[in-house]
Short mmCIF file of C-alpha atoms and ligand atoms in Angstrom, two decimals:
data_model
loop_
_atom_site.label_atom_id
_atom_site.label_comp_id
_atom_site.label_asym_id
_atom_site.label_seq_id
_atom_site.Cartn_x
_atom_site.Cartn_y
_atom_site.Cartn_z
CA UNK W 9 28.24 121.87 -86.33
CA UNK W 10 28.34 118.18 -87.19
CA UNK W 11 25.16 118.13 -89.24
CA UNK W 12 26.06 118.74 -92.90
CA UNK W 13 25.54 122.28 -94.23
CA UNK W 14 23.50 122.92 -97.37
CA UNK W 15 26.33 123.24 -99.90
CA UNK W 16 28.33 120.28 -98.53
CA UNK W 17 25.17 118.18 -98.58
CA UNK W 18 24.45 119.15 -102.21
CA UNK W 19 27.95 117.92 -103.06
CA UNK W 20 27.50 114.70 -101.10
CA UNK W 21 24.41 113.94 -103.21
CA UNK W 22 26.55 114.32 -106.35
CA UNK W 23 29.61 112.52 -105.02
CA UNK W 24 27.54 109.49 -104.02
CA UNK W 25 26.58 108.70 -107.60
CA UNK W 26 28.98 110.35 -110.10
CA UNK W 27 31.65 107.99 -111.39
CA UNK W 28 34.64 108.29 -113.66
CA UNK W 29 33.54 108.59 -117.32
CA UNK W 30 30.11 110.07 -116.55
CA UNK W 31 28.53 113.07 -118.27
CA UNK W 32 27.13 115.66 -115.85
CA UNK W 33 25.73 119.20 -116.03
CA UNK W 34 26.45 122.36 -114.07
CA UNK W 35 23.40 124.43 -115.04
CA UNK W 36 24.61 127.63 -113.30
CA UNK W 37 28.39 127.90 -113.68
CA UNK W 38 28.79 131.16 -111.72
CA UNK W 39 32.31 131.31 -110.34
CA UNK W 40 32.96 127.73 -111.39
CA UNK W 41 33.23 126.04 -107.99
CA UNK W 42 30.67 123.34 -108.83
CA UNK W 43 32.03 122.88 -112.35
CA UNK W 44 35.48 122.20 -110.91
CA UNK W 45 34.04 119.88 -108.25
CA UNK W 46 32.23 117.88 -110.96
CA UNK W 47 35.30 117.86 -113.23
CA UNK W 48 37.21 116.14 -110.44
CA UNK W 49 34.47 113.51 -110.09
CA UNK W 50 34.11 112.59 -113.80
CA UNK W 51 37.81 111.96 -114.40
CA UNK W 52 39.69 112.11 -117.68
CA UNK W 53 37.05 110.24 -119.67
CA UNK W 54 34.06 112.13 -118.32
CA UNK W 55 32.43 115.41 -119.36
CA UNK W 56 30.97 118.39 -117.54
CA UNK W 57 28.54 120.46 -119.61
CA UNK W 58 28.50 123.82 -117.89
CA UNK W 59 26.56 126.97 -118.78
CA UNK W 60 25.81 130.50 -117.64
CA UNK W 61 24.28 133.61 -119.19
CA UNK W 62 26.88 136.09 -117.87
CA UNK W 63 30.28 136.87 -119.44
CA UNK W 64 31.67 137.36 -115.98
CA UNK W 65 30.67 133.85 -114.92
CA UNK W 66 32.01 132.23 -118.08
CA UNK W 67 35.35 134.00 -117.62
CA UNK W 68 35.60 133.12 -113.93
CA UNK W 69 34.73 129.47 -114.57
CA UNK W 70 37.14 129.24 -117.50
CA UNK W 71 39.95 130.65 -115.40
CA UNK W 72 39.24 128.25 -112.54
CA UNK W 73 39.18 125.15 -114.71
CA UNK W 74 42.27 126.21 -116.66
CA UNK W 75 44.23 126.77 -113.45
CA UNK W 76 43.25 123.27 -112.35
CA UNK W 77 44.20 121.83 -115.80
CA UNK W 78 40.66 120.49 -116.21
CA UNK W 79 39.74 122.16 -119.51
CA UNK W 80 39.61 118.84 -121.37
CA UNK W 81 36.83 117.61 -119.10
CA UNK W 82 34.63 120.72 -119.30
CA UNK W 83 32.50 122.11 -122.13
CA UNK W 84 31.60 125.64 -121.11
CA UNK W 85 28.68 127.34 -122.89
CA UNK W 86 27.57 130.96 -122.77
CA UNK W 87 23.87 130.09 -122.95
CA UNK W 88 20.84 129.92 -120.69
CA UNK W 89 20.23 126.44 -119.27
CA UNK W 90 16.77 126.52 -120.91
CA UNK W 91 18.66 126.09 -124.23
CA UNK W 92 20.72 123.05 -123.19
CA UNK W 93 18.74 120.84 -125.57
CA UNK W 94 20.17 122.79 -128.53
CA UNK W 95 23.68 121.52 -127.79
CA UNK W 96 24.69 118.43 -129.80
CA UNK W 97 26.83 117.23 -126.85
CA UNK W 98 23.72 117.36 -124.67
CA UNK W 99 21.39 115.78 -127.23
CA UNK W 100 23.53 112.66 -127.49
CA UNK W 101 24.41 112.30 -123.81
CA UNK W 102 23.06 110.23 -120.99
CA UNK W 103 23.27 112.52 -117.97
CA UNK W 104 24.26 111.07 -114.62
CA UNK W 105 23.79 114.18 -112.51
CA UNK W 106 23.16 117.90 -112.61
CA UNK W 107 23.53 120.77 -110.18
CA UNK W 108 21.61 124.06 -110.12
CA UNK W 109 22.90 126.65 -107.70
CA UNK W 110 20.06 129.12 -108.16
CA UNK W 111 19.89 132.87 -107.56
CA UNK W 112 22.45 135.53 -108.47
CA UNK W 113 26.19 135.50 -108.93
CA UNK W 114 27.87 136.14 -105.56
CA UNK W 115 29.41 139.65 -105.66
CA UNK W 116 27.83 140.11 -109.12
CA UNK W 117 24.74 141.91 -110.44
CA UNK W 118 21.89 140.98 -108.07
CA UNK W 119 19.41 141.93 -110.81
CA UNK W 120 20.48 138.92 -112.90
CA UNK W 121 19.00 135.84 -111.30
CA UNK W 122 17.65 132.48 -112.32
CA UNK W 123 13.87 132.42 -112.81
CA UNK W 124 11.23 129.79 -112.20
CA UNK W 125 10.09 129.23 -115.78
CA UNK W 126 13.58 128.85 -117.31
CA UNK W 127 14.77 126.74 -114.37
CA UNK W 128 11.81 124.40 -114.87
CA UNK W 129 12.47 124.19 -118.63
CA UNK W 130 16.07 123.18 -117.90
CA UNK W 131 15.02 120.63 -115.27
CA UNK W 132 12.63 119.07 -117.82
CA UNK W 133 15.34 118.86 -120.48
CA UNK W 134 17.91 117.32 -118.12
CA UNK W 135 15.34 114.96 -116.58
CA UNK W 136 14.57 113.56 -120.04
CA UNK W 137 18.27 112.65 -120.50
CA UNK W 138 18.89 111.48 -116.94
CA UNK W 139 20.08 107.89 -116.37
CA UNK W 140 18.26 105.53 -114.02
CA UNK W 141 19.20 106.57 -110.47
CA UNK W 142 20.68 109.79 -111.84
CA UNK W 143 20.13 112.92 -109.76
CA UNK W 144 19.29 116.58 -110.30
CA UNK W 145 20.35 118.63 -107.28
CA UNK W 146 18.87 122.11 -106.75
CA UNK W 147 20.13 124.62 -104.21
CA UNK W 148 17.27 127.07 -103.79
CA UNK W 149 17.86 130.64 -102.54
CA UNK W 150 14.64 132.42 -101.67
CA UNK W 151 15.81 135.42 -99.65
CA UNK W 152 15.42 137.78 -102.63
CA UNK W 153 12.09 138.65 -104.34
CA UNK W 154 12.64 136.66 -107.57
CA UNK W 155 13.97 133.76 -105.50
CA UNK W 156 10.72 133.54 -103.57
CA UNK W 157 8.70 133.27 -106.80
CA UNK W 158 11.19 130.77 -108.24
CA UNK W 159 11.06 128.66 -105.07
CA UNK W 160 7.25 128.43 -105.25
CA UNK W 161 7.26 127.61 -108.99
CA UNK W 162 10.01 124.99 -108.71
CA UNK W 163 8.51 123.34 -105.62
CA UNK W 164 5.13 123.17 -107.33
CA UNK W 165 6.72 121.52 -110.37
CA UNK W 166 8.91 118.97 -108.55
CA UNK W 167 6.20 118.03 -106.04
CA UNK W 168 4.07 116.91 -108.98
CA UNK W 169 6.64 114.60 -110.58
CA UNK W 170 5.01 111.15 -110.50
CA UNK W 171 6.15 109.05 -107.55
CA UNK W 172 6.48 106.01 -109.85
CA UNK W 173 9.11 107.87 -111.90
CA UNK W 174 11.19 109.79 -109.40
CA UNK W 175 12.07 110.24 -105.75
CA UNK W 176 11.97 113.93 -104.79
CA UNK W 177 13.34 114.99 -101.41
CA UNK W 178 14.42 118.17 -99.67
CA UNK W 179 17.01 118.96 -97.01
CA UNK W 180 16.71 122.14 -95.00
CA UNK W 181 17.38 123.82 -91.68
CA UNK W 182 14.00 124.63 -90.22
CA UNK W 183 15.09 126.79 -87.26
CA UNK W 184 17.32 129.29 -89.13
CA UNK W 185 16.38 132.94 -89.62
CA UNK W 186 16.27 134.90 -92.92
CA UNK W 187 15.07 132.31 -95.47
CA UNK W 188 18.16 130.08 -95.58
CA UNK W 189 18.85 128.17 -98.82
CA UNK W 190 17.81 124.56 -99.01
CA UNK W 191 18.40 121.53 -101.22
CA UNK W 192 15.95 119.63 -103.40
CA UNK W 193 17.03 116.41 -105.07
CA UNK W 194 15.24 114.57 -107.87
CA UNK W 195 16.39 110.98 -108.36
CA UNK W 196 15.07 109.11 -111.38
CA UNK W 197 13.80 105.61 -110.56
N1 SAM C 215 27.45 127.36 -109.01
C1 SAM C 215 28.11 128.64 -108.99
C2 SAM C 215 29.48 128.54 -108.36
O1 SAM C 215 29.91 127.41 -108.03
O2 SAM C 215 30.15 129.56 -108.23
C3 SAM C 215 27.24 129.72 -108.41
C4 SAM C 215 26.03 130.00 -109.26
S1 SAM C 215 25.22 131.56 -108.95
C5 SAM C 215 24.41 131.30 -107.41
C6 SAM C 215 23.88 131.56 -110.12
C7 SAM C 215 24.32 131.74 -111.55
O3 SAM C 215 23.23 131.42 -112.40
C8 SAM C 215 24.77 133.15 -111.92
O4 SAM C 215 26.10 133.14 -112.37
C9 SAM C 215 23.80 133.55 -113.07
O5 SAM C 215 24.40 134.30 -114.09
C10 SAM C 215 23.37 132.19 -113.57
N2 SAM C 215 22.13 132.18 -114.35
C11 SAM C 215 21.03 132.97 -114.25
N3 SAM C 215 20.10 132.60 -115.15
C12 SAM C 215 20.62 131.57 -115.86
C13 SAM C 215 20.15 130.77 -116.94
N4 SAM C 215 18.94 130.94 -117.47
N5 SAM C 215 20.97 129.79 -117.41
C14 SAM C 215 22.20 129.59 -116.88
N6 SAM C 215 22.69 130.32 -115.86
C15 SAM C 215 21.92 131.30 -115.36
#
């Protein structure tokens, strides 16, 4: 396949704009793959604010970033992303980009998933701190029951962001079976 897959495309959207020294957010740390990817992009003077609600995810992400000697670039928080605005490091930051990899932790408890209302609260908080031309990238999984509700809630919210303020686009495979994940990107104008 030469067309970019969903996860590679989500990363392309981040890579295109994140520069050395930037502050970025991984709103769903999980196993830490995206946190590490972002840590590589922001360089020694940048910061990744990363959060998750599960011990397991915090431990896995911590281990991954320590192994890669990236701990200095990452601030890992055991909180829900709907509470990002309580972090002093977030309050004072201008955010260049954020990634949400929604759904449940791969190989983890499938009963613990992101939900529409808290995801939207976090998007609102990050959007208010986003730089001009900064991006929020969402990877939406809607093959599980909560994911379907979340998809509808999030799409309703982002579709109503004023066109004068933001570009909102989606990237998806439209001939795949079983509700494949897709990307939504919000770019502040
Ligand atoms: N980006 C991760 C990676 O690279 O491995 C995968 C993320 S996984 C699909 C989704 C994660 O979101 C889970 O680890 C889950 O615990 C987390 N999560 C669920 N609700 C959350 C919330 N309100 N705030 C932050 N993280 C949450």
